[in-house]
JSON list of C-alpha atoms in Angstrom, two decimals:
[
{"chain": "A", "resi": 1, "resn": "PRO", "atom": "CA", "xyz": [-21.09, 89.68, -142.45]},
{"chain": "A", "resi": 2, "resn": "GLN", "atom": "CA", "xyz": [-23.95, 89.77, -144.92]},
{"chain": "A", "resi": 3, "resn": "GLY", "atom": "CA", "xyz": [-27.24, 90.66, -143.22]},
{"chain": "A", "resi": 4, "resn": "ALA", "atom": "CA", "xyz": [-25.61, 92.02, -140.04]},
{"chain": "A", "resi": 5, "resn": "ARG", "atom": "CA", "xyz": [-26.52, 95.54, -138.90]},
{"chain": "A", "resi": 6, "resn": "ASP", "atom": "CA", "xyz": [-25.13, 97.70, -136.11]},
{"chain": "A", "resi": 7, "resn": "HIS", "atom": "CA", "xyz": [-27.09, 99.76, -133.56]},
{"chain": "A", "resi": 8, "resn": "ARG", "atom": "CA", "xyz": [-26.95, 102.93, -135.65]},
{"chain": "A", "resi": 9, "resn": "ARG", "atom": "CA", "xyz": [-28.32, 101.35, -138.83]},
{"chain": "A", "resi": 10, "resn": "VAL", "atom": "CA", "xyz": [-31.10, 99.58, -136.94]},
{"chain": "A", "resi": 11, "resn": "SER", "atom": "CA", "xyz": [-32.00, 102.82, -135.14]},
{"chain": "A", "resi": 12, "resn": "GLN", "atom": "CA", "xyz": [-32.15, 104.74, -138.42]},
{"chain": "A", "resi": 13, "resn": "LYS", "atom": "CA", "xyz": [-34.20, 102.02, -140.11]},
{"chain": "A", "resi": 14, "resn": "LEU", "atom": "CA", "xyz": [-36.77, 101.85, -137.31]},
{"chain": "A", "resi": 15, "resn": "GLU", "atom": "CA", "xyz": [-36.56, 105.54, -136.41]},
{"chain": "A", "resi": 16, "resn": "LEU", "atom": "CA", "xyz": [-35.98, 104.65, -132.76]},
{"chain": "A", "resi": 17, "resn": "HIS", "atom": "CA", "xyz": [-33.49, 105.89, -130.18]},
{"chain": "A", "resi": 18, "resn": "GLN", "atom": "CA", "xyz": [-30.38, 103.73, -129.89]},
{"chain": "A", "resi": 19, "resn": "SER", "atom": "CA", "xyz": [-31.13, 102.96, -126.22]},
{"chain": "A", "resi": 20, "resn": "ALA", "atom": "CA", "xyz": [-34.51, 101.52, -127.19]},
{"chain": "A", "resi": 21, "resn": "VAL", "atom": "CA", "xyz": [-32.88, 99.44, -129.92]},
{"chain": "A", "resi": 22, "resn": "SER", "atom": "CA", "xyz": [-30.23, 98.17, -127.50]},
{"chain": "A", "resi": 23, "resn": "HIS", "atom": "CA", "xyz": [-32.91, 97.11, -125.01]},
{"chain": "A", "resi": 24, "resn": "ALA", "atom": "CA", "xyz": [-34.89, 95.30, -127.76]},
{"chain": "A", "resi": 25, "resn": "LEU", "atom": "CA", "xyz": [-31.79, 93.57, -129.11]},
{"chain": "A", "resi": 26, "resn": "LYS", "atom": "CA", "xyz": [-30.85, 92.38, -125.63]},
{"chain": "A", "resi": 27, "resn": "GLY", "atom": "CA", "xyz": [-34.25, 90.77, -125.19]},
{"chain": "A", "resi": 28, "resn": "MET", "atom": "CA", "xyz": [-34.14, 89.15, -128.62]},
{"chain": "A", "resi": 29, "resn": "MET", "atom": "CA", "xyz": [-30.69, 87.77, -127.93]},
{"chain": "A", "resi": 30, "resn": "GLU", "atom": "CA", "xyz": [-31.94, 86.28, -124.68]},
{"chain": "A", "resi": 31, "resn": "ASP", "atom": "CA", "xyz": [-34.73, 84.63, -126.67]},
{"chain": "A", "resi": 32, "resn": "GLU", "atom": "CA", "xyz": [-32.12, 83.45, -129.21]},
{"chain": "A", "resi": 33, "resn": "LEU", "atom": "CA", "xyz": [-33.84, 85.27, -132.04]},
{"chain": "A", "resi": 34, "resn": "VAL", "atom": "CA", "xyz": [-30.81, 87.48, -132.76]},
{"chain": "A", "resi": 35, "resn": "ILE", "atom": "CA", "xyz": [-27.08, 86.76, -132.69]},
{"chain": "A", "resi": 36, "resn": "LYS", "atom": "CA", "xyz": [-24.08, 89.07, -132.73]},
{"chain": "A", "resi": 37, "resn": "LYS", "atom": "CA", "xyz": [-21.82, 88.89, -135.76]},
{"chain": "A", "resi": 38, "resn": "GLY", "atom": "CA", "xyz": [-18.71, 91.01, -135.77]},
{"chain": "A", "resi": 39, "resn": "ARG", "atom": "CA", "xyz": [-19.78, 94.56, -134.96]},
{"chain": "A", "resi": 40, "resn": "GLY", "atom": "CA", "xyz": [-23.40, 93.98, -135.92]},
{"chain": "A", "resi": 41, "resn": "TYR", "atom": "CA", "xyz": [-26.47, 91.85, -135.25]},
{"chain": "A", "resi": 42, "resn": "CYS", "atom": "CA", "xyz": [-28.52, 89.52, -137.41]},
{"chain": "A", "resi": 43, "resn": "LEU", "atom": "CA", "xyz": [-31.33, 87.01, -137.04]},
{"chain": "A", "resi": 44, "resn": "SER", "atom": "CA", "xyz": [-30.47, 83.55, -135.78]},
{"chain": "A", "resi": 45, "resn": "ASN", "atom": "CA", "xyz": [-31.84, 80.48, -137.55]},
{"chain": "A", "resi": 46, "resn": "VAL", "atom": "CA", "xyz": [-34.71, 80.52, -135.06]},
{"chain": "A", "resi": 47, "resn": "GLY", "atom": "CA", "xyz": [-35.35, 84.19, -135.82]},
{"chain": "A", "resi": 48, "resn": "ILE", "atom": "CA", "xyz": [-35.31, 83.61, -139.56]},
{"chain": "A", "resi": 49, "resn": "ILE", "atom": "CA", "xyz": [-37.81, 80.75, -139.29]},
{"chain": "A", "resi": 50, "resn": "GLN", "atom": "CA", "xyz": [-40.05, 82.72, -136.93]},
{"chain": "A", "resi": 51, "resn": "ARG", "atom": "CA", "xyz": [-40.03, 85.76, -139.22]},
{"chain": "A", "resi": 52, "resn": "SER", "atom": "CA", "xyz": [-40.86, 83.62, -142.29]},
{"chain": "A", "resi": 53, "resn": "THR", "atom": "CA", "xyz": [-43.63, 81.82, -140.41]},
{"chain": "A", "resi": 54, "resn": "GLN", "atom": "CA", "xyz": [-45.21, 85.09, -139.31]},
{"chain": "A", "resi": 55, "resn": "GLU", "atom": "CA", "xyz": [-44.95, 86.49, -142.83]},
{"chain": "A", "resi": 56, "resn": "TRP", "atom": "CA", "xyz": [-46.56, 83.42, -144.47]},
{"chain": "A", "resi": 57, "resn": "MET", "atom": "CA", "xyz": [-49.22, 83.08, -141.80]},
{"chain": "A", "resi": 58, "resn": "GLY", "atom": "CA", "xyz": [-50.02, 86.77, -142.12]},
{"chain": "A", "resi": 59, "resn": "LYS", "atom": "CA", "xyz": [-50.69, 86.28, -145.81]},
{"chain": "A", "resi": 60, "resn": "THR", "atom": "CA", "xyz": [-52.93, 83.29, -145.13]},
{"chain": "A", "resi": 61, "resn": "LEU", "atom": "CA", "xyz": [-54.90, 85.10, -142.44]},
{"chain": "A", "resi": 62, "resn": "GLY", "atom": "CA", "xyz": [-55.35, 87.99, -144.86]},
{"chain": "A", "resi": 63, "resn": "CYS", "atom": "CA", "xyz": [-56.61, 85.51, -147.44]},
{"chain": "A", "resi": 64, "resn": "LEU", "atom": "CA", "xyz": [-59.18, 84.15, -144.97]},
{"chain": "A", "resi": 65, "resn": "LYS", "atom": "CA", "xyz": [-60.37, 87.67, -144.24]},
{"chain": "A", "resi": 66, "resn": "ASN", "atom": "CA", "xyz": [-60.48, 89.06, -147.77]},
{"chain": "A", "resi": 67, "resn": "HIS", "atom": "CA", "xyz": [-61.65, 85.99, -149.69]},
{"chain": "A", "resi": 68, "resn": "ARG", "atom": "CA", "xyz": [-63.82, 84.25, -147.11]},
{"chain": "A", "resi": 69, "resn": "SER", "atom": "CA", "xyz": [-66.77, 83.59, -149.43]},
{"chain": "A", "resi": 70, "resn": "PHE", "atom": "CA", "xyz": [-64.54, 81.97, -152.05]},
{"chain": "A", "resi": 71, "resn": "ILE", "atom": "CA", "xyz": [-62.89, 79.72, -149.46]},
{"chain": "A", "resi": 72, "resn": "LEU", "atom": "CA", "xyz": [-66.18, 78.77, -147.80]},
{"chain": "A", "resi": 73, "resn": "GLY", "atom": "CA", "xyz": [-67.73, 77.95, -151.17]},
{"chain": "A", "resi": 74, "resn": "HIS", "atom": "CA", "xyz": [-65.06, 75.46, -152.28]},
{"chain": "A", "resi": 75, "resn": "ASP", "atom": "CA", "xyz": [-63.75, 72.08, -151.20]},
{"chain": "A", "resi": 76, "resn": "LEU", "atom": "CA", "xyz": [-60.16, 72.47, -150.00]},
{"chain": "A", "resi": 77, "resn": "SER", "atom": "CA", "xyz": [-59.69, 68.82, -149.01]},
{"chain": "A", "resi": 78, "resn": "GLY", "atom": "CA", "xyz": [-57.54, 68.24, -152.10]},
{"chain": "A", "resi": 79, "resn": "ILE", "atom": "CA", "xyz": [-54.92, 70.65, -150.76]},
{"chain": "A", "resi": 80, "resn": "PRO", "atom": "CA", "xyz": [-52.76, 68.99, -148.06]},
{"chain": "A", "resi": 81, "resn": "ARG", "atom": "CA", "xyz": [-52.85, 70.77, -144.69]},
{"chain": "A", "resi": 82, "resn": "GLY", "atom": "CA", "xyz": [-49.21, 71.80, -144.93]},
{"chain": "A", "resi": 83, "resn": "PHE", "atom": "CA", "xyz": [-50.06, 73.67, -148.12]},
{"chain": "A", "resi": 84, "resn": "GLN", "atom": "CA", "xyz": [-53.34, 75.07, -146.76]},
{"chain": "A", "resi": 85, "resn": "VAL", "atom": "CA", "xyz": [-51.52, 77.06, -144.07]},
{"chain": "A", "resi": 86, "resn": "THR", "atom": "CA", "xyz": [-49.49, 78.82, -146.78]},
{"chain": "A", "resi": 87, "resn": "LEU", "atom": "CA", "xyz": [-52.45, 79.37, -149.11]},
{"chain": "A", "resi": 88, "resn": "GLY", "atom": "CA", "xyz": [-52.04, 83.10, -148.64]},
{"chain": "A", "resi": 89, "resn": "VAL", "atom": "CA", "xyz": [-49.04, 82.98, -150.99]},
{"chain": "A", "resi": 90, "resn": "VAL", "atom": "CA", "xyz": [-51.43, 81.93, -153.77]},
{"chain": "A", "resi": 91, "resn": "SER", "atom": "CA", "xyz": [-54.05, 84.47, -152.82]},
{"chain": "A", "resi": 92, "resn": "GLU", "atom": "CA", "xyz": [-51.72, 87.47, -152.64]},
{"chain": "A", "resi": 93, "resn": "GLY", "atom": "CA", "xyz": [-51.37, 89.15, -156.00]},
{"chain": "A", "resi": 94, "resn": "ARG", "atom": "CA", "xyz": [-53.59, 86.62, -157.72]},
{"chain": "A", "resi": 95, "resn": "ASP", "atom": "CA", "xyz": [-56.26, 87.15, -160.32]},
{"chain": "A", "resi": 96, "resn": "ILE", "atom": "CA", "xyz": [-59.54, 85.29, -160.02]},
{"chain": "A", "resi": 97, "resn": "ILE", "atom": "CA", "xyz": [-61.19, 84.92, -163.41]},
{"chain": "A", "resi": 98, "resn": "GLU", "atom": "CA", "xyz": [-64.83, 85.22, -162.49]},
{"chain": "A", "resi": 99, "resn": "ASN", "atom": "CA", "xyz": [-67.73, 83.92, -164.52]},
{"chain": "A", "resi": 100, "resn": "ASP", "atom": "CA", "xyz": [-69.29, 86.41, -166.92]},
{"chain": "A", "resi": 101, "resn": "PRO", "atom": "CA", "xyz": [-72.58, 85.16, -168.44]},
{"chain": "A", "resi": 102, "resn": "ALA", "atom": "CA", "xyz": [-72.04, 87.52, -171.37]},
{"chain": "A", "resi": 103, "resn": "LEU", "atom": "CA", "xyz": [-68.64, 85.93, -172.11]},
{"chain": "A", "resi": 104, "resn": "PRO", "atom": "CA", "xyz": [-69.01, 82.20, -171.36]},
{"chain": "A", "resi": 105, "resn": "THR", "atom": "CA", "xyz": [-65.69, 81.27, -173.00]},
{"chain": "A", "resi": 106, "resn": "ARG", "atom": "CA", "xyz": [-63.64, 84.05, -171.38]},
{"chain": "A", "resi": 107, "resn": "THR", "atom": "CA", "xyz": [-61.92, 81.75, -168.88]},
{"chain": "A", "resi": 108, "resn": "GLN", "atom": "CA", "xyz": [-60.63, 79.36, -171.53]},
{"chain": "A", "resi": 109, "resn": "GLU", "atom": "CA", "xyz": [-59.60, 82.23, -173.79]},
{"chain": "A", "resi": 110, "resn": "ILE", "atom": "CA", "xyz": [-57.30, 83.47, -171.03]},
{"chain": "A", "resi": 111, "resn": "VAL", "atom": "CA", "xyz": [-55.90, 80.11, -169.85]},
{"chain": "A", "resi": 112, "resn": "ALA", "atom": "CA", "xyz": [-55.37, 78.37, -173.21]},
{"chain": "A", "resi": 113, "resn": "PRO", "atom": "CA", "xyz": [-52.71, 80.80, -174.55]},
{"chain": "A", "resi": 114, "resn": "LEU", "atom": "CA", "xyz": [-50.79, 80.55, -171.26]},
{"chain": "A", "resi": 115, "resn": "LEU", "atom": "CA", "xyz": [-50.51, 76.81, -171.80]},
{"chain": "A", "resi": 116, "resn": "SER", "atom": "CA", "xyz": [-49.93, 76.64, -175.54]},
{"chain": "A", "resi": 117, "resn": "GLY", "atom": "CA", "xyz": [-46.97, 79.03, -175.27]},
{"chain": "A", "resi": 118, "resn": "ALA", "atom": "CA", "xyz": [-45.33, 77.34, -172.26]},
{"chain": "A", "resi": 119, "resn": "ARG", "atom": "CA", "xyz": [-42.09, 75.37, -172.47]},
{"chain": "A", "resi": 120, "resn": "ARG", "atom": "CA", "xyz": [-42.73, 73.33, -169.35]},
{"chain": "A", "resi": 121, "resn": "ILE", "atom": "CA", "xyz": [-46.16, 72.33, -168.04]},
{"chain": "A", "resi": 122, "resn": "GLN", "atom": "CA", "xyz": [-46.84, 70.40, -164.84]},
{"chain": "A", "resi": 123, "resn": "VAL", "atom": "CA", "xyz": [-50.39, 69.26, -164.14]},
{"chain": "A", "resi": 124, "resn": "ALA", "atom": "CA", "xyz": [-51.97, 67.62, -161.09]},
{"chain": "A", "resi": 125, "resn": "SER", "atom": "CA", "xyz": [-55.68, 67.19, -161.71]},
{"chain": "A", "resi": 126, "resn": "SER", "atom": "CA", "xyz": [-58.69, 64.99, -161.21]},
{"chain": "A", "resi": 127, "resn": "ALA", "atom": "CA", "xyz": [-60.55, 66.73, -164.03]},
{"chain": "A", "resi": 128, "resn": "LEU", "atom": "CA", "xyz": [-60.25, 66.43, -167.79]},
{"chain": "A", "resi": 129, "resn": "ILE", "atom": "CA", "xyz": [-60.59, 69.87, -169.37]},
{"chain": "A", "resi": 130, "resn": "PRO", "atom": "CA", "xyz": [-60.55, 69.52, -173.17]},
{"chain": "A", "resi": 131, "resn": "GLU", "atom": "CA", "xyz": [-59.44, 73.11, -173.81]},
{"chain": "A", "resi": 132, "resn": "HIS", "atom": "CA", "xyz": [-56.52, 72.79, -171.40]},
{"chain": "A", "resi": 133, "resn": "GLN", "atom": "CA", "xyz": [-55.63, 69.38, -172.82]},
{"chain": "A", "resi": 134, "resn": "LEU", "atom": "CA", "xyz": [-55.52, 70.68, -176.40]},
{"chain": "A", "resi": 135, "resn": "ALA", "atom": "CA", "xyz": [-53.44, 73.71, -175.39]},
{"chain": "A", "resi": 136, "resn": "ALA", "atom": "CA", "xyz": [-50.94, 71.50, -173.51]},
{"chain": "A", "resi": 137, "resn": "VAL", "atom": "CA", "xyz": [-50.62, 69.18, -176.51]},
{"chain": "A", "resi": 138, "resn": "GLN", "atom": "CA", "xyz": [-49.98, 72.19, -178.73]},
{"chain": "A", "resi": 139, "resn": "ALA", "atom": "CA", "xyz": [-47.14, 73.21, -176.39]},
{"chain": "A", "resi": 140, "resn": "VAL", "atom": "CA", "xyz": [-45.65, 69.70, -176.60]},
{"chain": "A", "resi": 141, "resn": "ARG", "atom": "CA", "xyz": [-45.85, 69.72, -180.40]},
{"chain": "A", "resi": 142, "resn": "SER", "atom": "CA", "xyz": [-43.90, 72.99, -180.29]},
{"chain": "A", "resi": 143, "resn": "GLY", "atom": "CA", "xyz": [-41.14, 71.38, -178.24]},
{"chain": "A", "resi": 144, "resn": "GLY", "atom": "CA", "xyz": [-42.48, 71.83, -174.70]},
{"chain": "A", "resi": 145, "resn": "LEU", "atom": "CA", "xyz": [-42.40, 69.27, -171.87]},
{"chain": "A", "resi": 146, "resn": "LEU", "atom": "CA", "xyz": [-45.51, 67.96, -170.13]},
{"chain": "A", "resi": 147, "resn": "GLN", "atom": "CA", "xyz": [-45.76, 66.12, -166.81]},
{"chain": "A", "resi": 148, "resn": "THR", "atom": "CA", "xyz": [-49.21, 65.08, -165.65]},
{"chain": "A", "resi": 149, "resn": "VAL", "atom": "CA", "xyz": [-50.42, 63.40, -162.47]},
{"chain": "A", "resi": 150, "resn": "THR", "atom": "CA", "xyz": [-54.05, 62.39, -162.61]},
{"chain": "A", "resi": 151, "resn": "THR", "atom": "CA", "xyz": [-56.56, 59.78, -161.52]},
{"chain": "A", "resi": 152, "resn": "LYS", "atom": "CA", "xyz": [-57.20, 56.33, -162.92]},
{"chain": "A", "resi": 153, "resn": "LYS", "atom": "CA", "xyz": [-60.61, 57.50, -164.16]},
{"chain": "A", "resi": 154, "resn": "VAL", "atom": "CA", "xyz": [-59.09, 60.36, -166.15]},
{"chain": "A", "resi": 155, "resn": "ILE", "atom": "CA", "xyz": [-56.39, 58.07, -167.57]},
{"chain": "A", "resi": 156, "resn": "GLN", "atom": "CA", "xyz": [-59.07, 55.70, -168.80]},
{"chain": "A", "resi": 157, "resn": "GLU", "atom": "CA", "xyz": [-60.74, 58.62, -170.55]},
{"chain": "A", "resi": 158, "resn": "LEU", "atom": "CA", "xyz": [-57.40, 59.72, -172.02]},
{"chain": "A", "resi": 159, "resn": "ARG", "atom": "CA", "xyz": [-56.97, 56.26, -173.54]},
{"chain": "A", "resi": 160, "resn": "ARG", "atom": "CA", "xyz": [-60.18, 56.81, -175.46]},
{"chain": "A", "resi": 161, "resn": "ARG", "atom": "CA", "xyz": [-59.85, 60.46, -176.42]},
{"chain": "A", "resi": 162, "resn": "ASN", "atom": "CA", "xyz": [-56.23, 61.67, -176.34]},
{"chain": "A", "resi": 163, "resn": "PHE", "atom": "CA", "xyz": [-54.55, 60.71, -179.60]},
{"chain": "A", "resi": 164, "resn": "ALA", "atom": "CA", "xyz": [-51.41, 62.68, -178.73]},
{"chain": "A", "resi": 165, "resn": "LEU", "atom": "CA", "xyz": [-50.44, 60.09, -176.12]},
{"chain": "A", "resi": 166, "resn": "GLY", "atom": "CA", "xyz": [-50.36, 57.50, -178.88]},
{"chain": "A", "resi": 167, "resn": "ASP", "atom": "CA", "xyz": [-48.04, 59.63, -181.00]},
{"chain": "A", "resi": 168, "resn": "GLU", "atom": "CA", "xyz": [-44.54, 58.14, -180.66]},
{"chain": "A", "resi": 169, "resn": "ALA", "atom": "CA", "xyz": [-42.96, 61.42, -181.75]},
{"chain": "A", "resi": 170, "resn": "LEU", "atom": "CA", "xyz": [-44.38, 63.16, -178.66]},
{"chain": "A", "resi": 171, "resn": "ARG", "atom": "CA", "xyz": [-43.83, 60.48, -176.01]},
{"chain": "A", "resi": 172, "resn": "SER", "atom": "CA", "xyz": [-40.30, 61.58, -175.17]},
{"chain": "A", "resi": 173, "resn": "ARG", "atom": "CA", "xyz": [-41.69, 64.94, -174.00]},
{"chain": "A", "resi": 174, "resn": "ILE", "atom": "CA", "xyz": [-44.66, 63.60, -172.01]},
{"chain": "A", "resi": 175, "resn": "GLU", "atom": "CA", "xyz": [-44.76, 61.88, -168.63]},
{"chain": "A", "resi": 176, "resn": "LEU", "atom": "CA", "xyz": [-47.99, 60.52, -167.16]},
{"chain": "A", "resi": 177, "resn": "TYR", "atom": "CA", "xyz": [-48.54, 59.36, -163.58]},
{"chain": "A", "resi": 178, "resn": "CYS", "atom": "CA", "xyz": [-51.53, 57.84, -161.78]},
{"chain": "A", "resi": 179, "resn": "HIS", "atom": "CA", "xyz": [-52.59, 59.11, -158.35]},
{"chain": "A", "resi": 180, "resn": "ASN", "atom": "CA", "xyz": [-56.14, 58.58, -157.10]},
{"chain": "A", "resi": 181, "resn": "SER", "atom": "CA", "xyz": [-56.05, 61.03, -154.17]},
{"chain": "A", "resi": 182, "resn": "ILE", "atom": "CA", "xyz": [-56.24, 64.24, -156.20]},
{"chain": "A", "resi": 183, "resn": "ASN", "atom": "CA", "xyz": [-59.17, 66.60, -155.84]},
{"chain": "A", "resi": 184, "resn": "LEU", "atom": "CA", "xyz": [-58.16, 69.82, -157.59]},
{"chain": "A", "resi": 185, "resn": "HIS", "atom": "CA", "xyz": [-57.04, 71.14, -160.96]},
{"chain": "A", "resi": 186, "resn": "LEU", "atom": "CA", "xyz": [-53.49, 72.52, -160.74]},
{"chain": "A", "resi": 187, "resn": "ILE", "atom": "CA", "xyz": [-51.30, 73.69, -163.60]},
{"chain": "A", "resi": 188, "resn": "VAL", "atom": "CA", "xyz": [-47.82, 75.13, -163.20]},
{"chain": "A", "resi": 189, "resn": "THR", "atom": "CA", "xyz": [-45.73, 76.60, -166.01]},
{"chain": "A", "resi": 190, "resn": "GLU", "atom": "CA", "xyz": [-42.42, 78.45, -165.89]},
{"chain": "A", "resi": 191, "resn": "THR", "atom": "CA", "xyz": [-44.23, 81.68, -165.06]},
{"chain": "A", "resi": 192, "resn": "HIS", "atom": "CA", "xyz": [-47.81, 80.88, -163.99]},
{"chain": "A", "resi": 193, "resn": "LEU", "atom": "CA", "xyz": [-49.77, 79.07, -161.32]},
{"chain": "A", "resi": 194, "resn": "ILE", "atom": "CA", "xyz": [-53.28, 78.12, -162.42]},
{"chain": "A", "resi": 195, "resn": "LEU", "atom": "CA", "xyz": [-55.63, 76.62, -159.82]},
{"chain": "A", "resi": 196, "resn": "ALA", "atom": "CA", "xyz": [-59.27, 75.55, -159.97]},
{"chain": "A", "resi": 197, "resn": "LEU", "atom": "CA", "xyz": [-61.08, 73.99, -157.02]},
{"chain": "A", "resi": 198, "resn": "PRO", "atom": "CA", "xyz": [-64.22, 71.88, -156.74]},
{"chain": "A", "resi": 199, "resn": "ARG", "atom": "CA", "xyz": [-67.37, 73.39, -155.31]},
{"chain": "A", "resi": 200, "resn": "LEU", "atom": "CA", "xyz": [-69.01, 71.93, -152.23]},
{"chain": "A", "resi": 201, "resn": "ASP", "atom": "CA", "xyz": [-71.37, 69.94, -154.48]},
{"chain": "A", "resi": 202, "resn": "GLU", "atom": "CA", "xyz": [-68.23, 68.23, -155.96]},
{"chain": "A", "resi": 203, "resn": "SER", "atom": "CA", "xyz": [-68.60, 69.90, -159.37]},
{"chain": "A", "resi": 204, "resn": "TYR", "atom": "CA", "xyz": [-65.48, 71.67, -160.63]},
{"chain": "A", "resi": 205, "resn": "ASP", "atom": "CA", "xyz": [-65.59, 75.45, -160.59]},
{"chain": "A", "resi": 206, "resn": "LEU", "atom": "CA", "xyz": [-63.85, 76.13, -163.88]},
{"chain": "A", "resi": 207, "resn": "GLU", "atom": "CA", "xyz": [-65.50, 79.53, -164.14]},
{"chain": "A", "resi": 208, "resn": "ASN", "atom": "CA", "xyz": [-63.56, 80.93, -161.17]},
{"chain": "A", "resi": 209, "resn": "ILE", "atom": "CA", "xyz": [-59.91, 80.08, -161.75]},
{"chain": "A", "resi": 210, "resn": "ILE", "atom": "CA", "xyz": [-57.01, 81.51, -159.76]},
{"chain": "A", "resi": 211, "resn": "ILE", "atom": "CA", "xyz": [-54.01, 82.68, -161.78]},
{"chain": "A", "resi": 212, "resn": "ASN", "atom": "CA", "xyz": [-50.86, 83.96, -160.09]},
{"chain": "A", "resi": 213, "resn": "THR", "atom": "CA", "xyz": [-47.53, 84.98, -161.63]},
{"chain": "A", "resi": 214, "resn": "SER", "atom": "CA", "xyz": [-45.58, 85.74, -158.45]},
{"chain": "A", "resi": 215, "resn": "PRO", "atom": "CA", "xyz": [-42.44, 83.58, -158.03]},
{"chain": "A", "resi": 216, "resn": "GLU", "atom": "CA", "xyz": [-43.57, 82.50, -154.55]},
{"chain": "A", "resi": 217, "resn": "ALA", "atom": "CA", "xyz": [-46.92, 81.28, -155.87]},
{"chain": "A", "resi": 218, "resn": "VAL", "atom": "CA", "xyz": [-45.30, 79.41, -158.76]},
{"chain": "A", "resi": 219, "resn": "VAL", "atom": "CA", "xyz": [-42.92, 77.68, -156.33]},
{"chain": "A", "resi": 220, "resn": "TRP", "atom": "CA", "xyz": [-45.90, 76.83, -154.06]},
{"chain": "A", "resi": 221, "resn": "GLY", "atom": "CA", "xyz": [-47.67, 75.25, -157.02]},
{"chain": "A", "resi": 222, "resn": "ARG", "atom": "CA", "xyz": [-44.58, 73.35, -158.15]},
{"chain": "A", "resi": 223, "resn": "MET", "atom": "CA", "xyz": [-44.03, 71.95, -154.64]},
{"chain": "A", "resi": 224, "resn": "LEU", "atom": "CA", "xyz": [-47.67, 70.82, -154.53]},
{"chain": "A", "resi": 225, "resn": "PHE", "atom": "CA", "xyz": [-47.27, 69.16, -157.93]},
{"chain": "A", "resi": 226, "resn": "TYR", "atom": "CA", "xyz": [-44.18, 67.27, -156.71]},
{"chain": "A", "resi": 227, "resn": "TYR", "atom": "CA", "xyz": [-46.11, 66.26, -153.59]},
{"chain": "A", "resi": 228, "resn": "PHE", "atom": "CA", "xyz": [-48.51, 64.31, -155.80]},
{"chain": "A", "resi": 229, "resn": "LEU", "atom": "CA", "xyz": [-45.81, 63.19, -158.25]},
{"chain": "A", "resi": 230, "resn": "SER", "atom": "CA", "xyz": [-43.69, 61.65, -155.49]},
{"chain": "A", "resi": 231, "resn": "SER", "atom": "CA", "xyz": [-46.39, 59.10, -154.66]},
{"chain": "A", "resi": 232, "resn": "GLY", "atom": "CA", "xyz": [-47.74, 58.64, -158.18]},
{"chain": "A", "resi": 233, "resn": "GLU", "atom": "CA", "xyz": [-47.29, 55.54, -160.34]},
{"chain": "A", "resi": 234, "resn": "LYS", "atom": "CA", "xyz": [-45.76, 56.14, -163.75]},
{"chain": "A", "resi": 235, "resn": "VAL", "atom": "CA", "xyz": [-47.89, 55.06, -166.71]},
{"chain": "A", "resi": 236, "resn": "ASP", "atom": "CA", "xyz": [-46.23, 53.41, -169.71]},
{"chain": "A", "resi": 237, "resn": "LEU", "atom": "CA", "xyz": [-47.27, 55.52, -172.70]},
{"chain": "A", "resi": 238, "resn": "ALA", "atom": "CA", "xyz": [-46.46, 52.62, -175.02]},
{"chain": "A", "resi": 239, "resn": "THR", "atom": "CA", "xyz": [-49.73, 51.09, -173.79]},
{"chain": "A", "resi": 240, "resn": "PHE", "atom": "CA", "xyz": [-51.73, 53.86, -175.43]}
]
């Protein structure tokens, strides 16, 4: 069966004597972490879940150790607890675009092209970032799809300033939802996770944005987006 390994293969992989492997396997079977399949052994459902939990928690603990100042300096209350414990997935392999006084527009110069060239953009945000908004609209005009979950306050501002939402030709490719319990700036495309968090003084830190292209991080971001979308109220764009 797929995933099953016999004593010899396990011994070679771990570079351990077969007697030591047999003793370890016996203990793991007693703990129901491993099951026998045919002539080999593989993880049980419990073992698979335990291994995944240890792997994800290890990444998060590494994040707390290596990026402590960033975490302590930002408000994480907008990230649900279930997502906080897997935050290491976002941290691992990520780029943090740090503020450079000599290049004040560097952050937007990096993020905007990622959005304007995307075919699918999902946004959950309590902030209105004009540069990101314009880049997302450009993607929609080029045939892309845009789903946004944001607060009532931002929607009120969009009614005054976003002419694209009043364009009937674009409405079929835009969905807008209202959710007042958002306190972050999250963007997910087919290939990128983009995340900005508020500082402790409640101002948005748009000069230190996390960007991650790993598939795990993108899935993490998309699941978080759907978390907000699932309890959001759809806005009728015909009212714009």
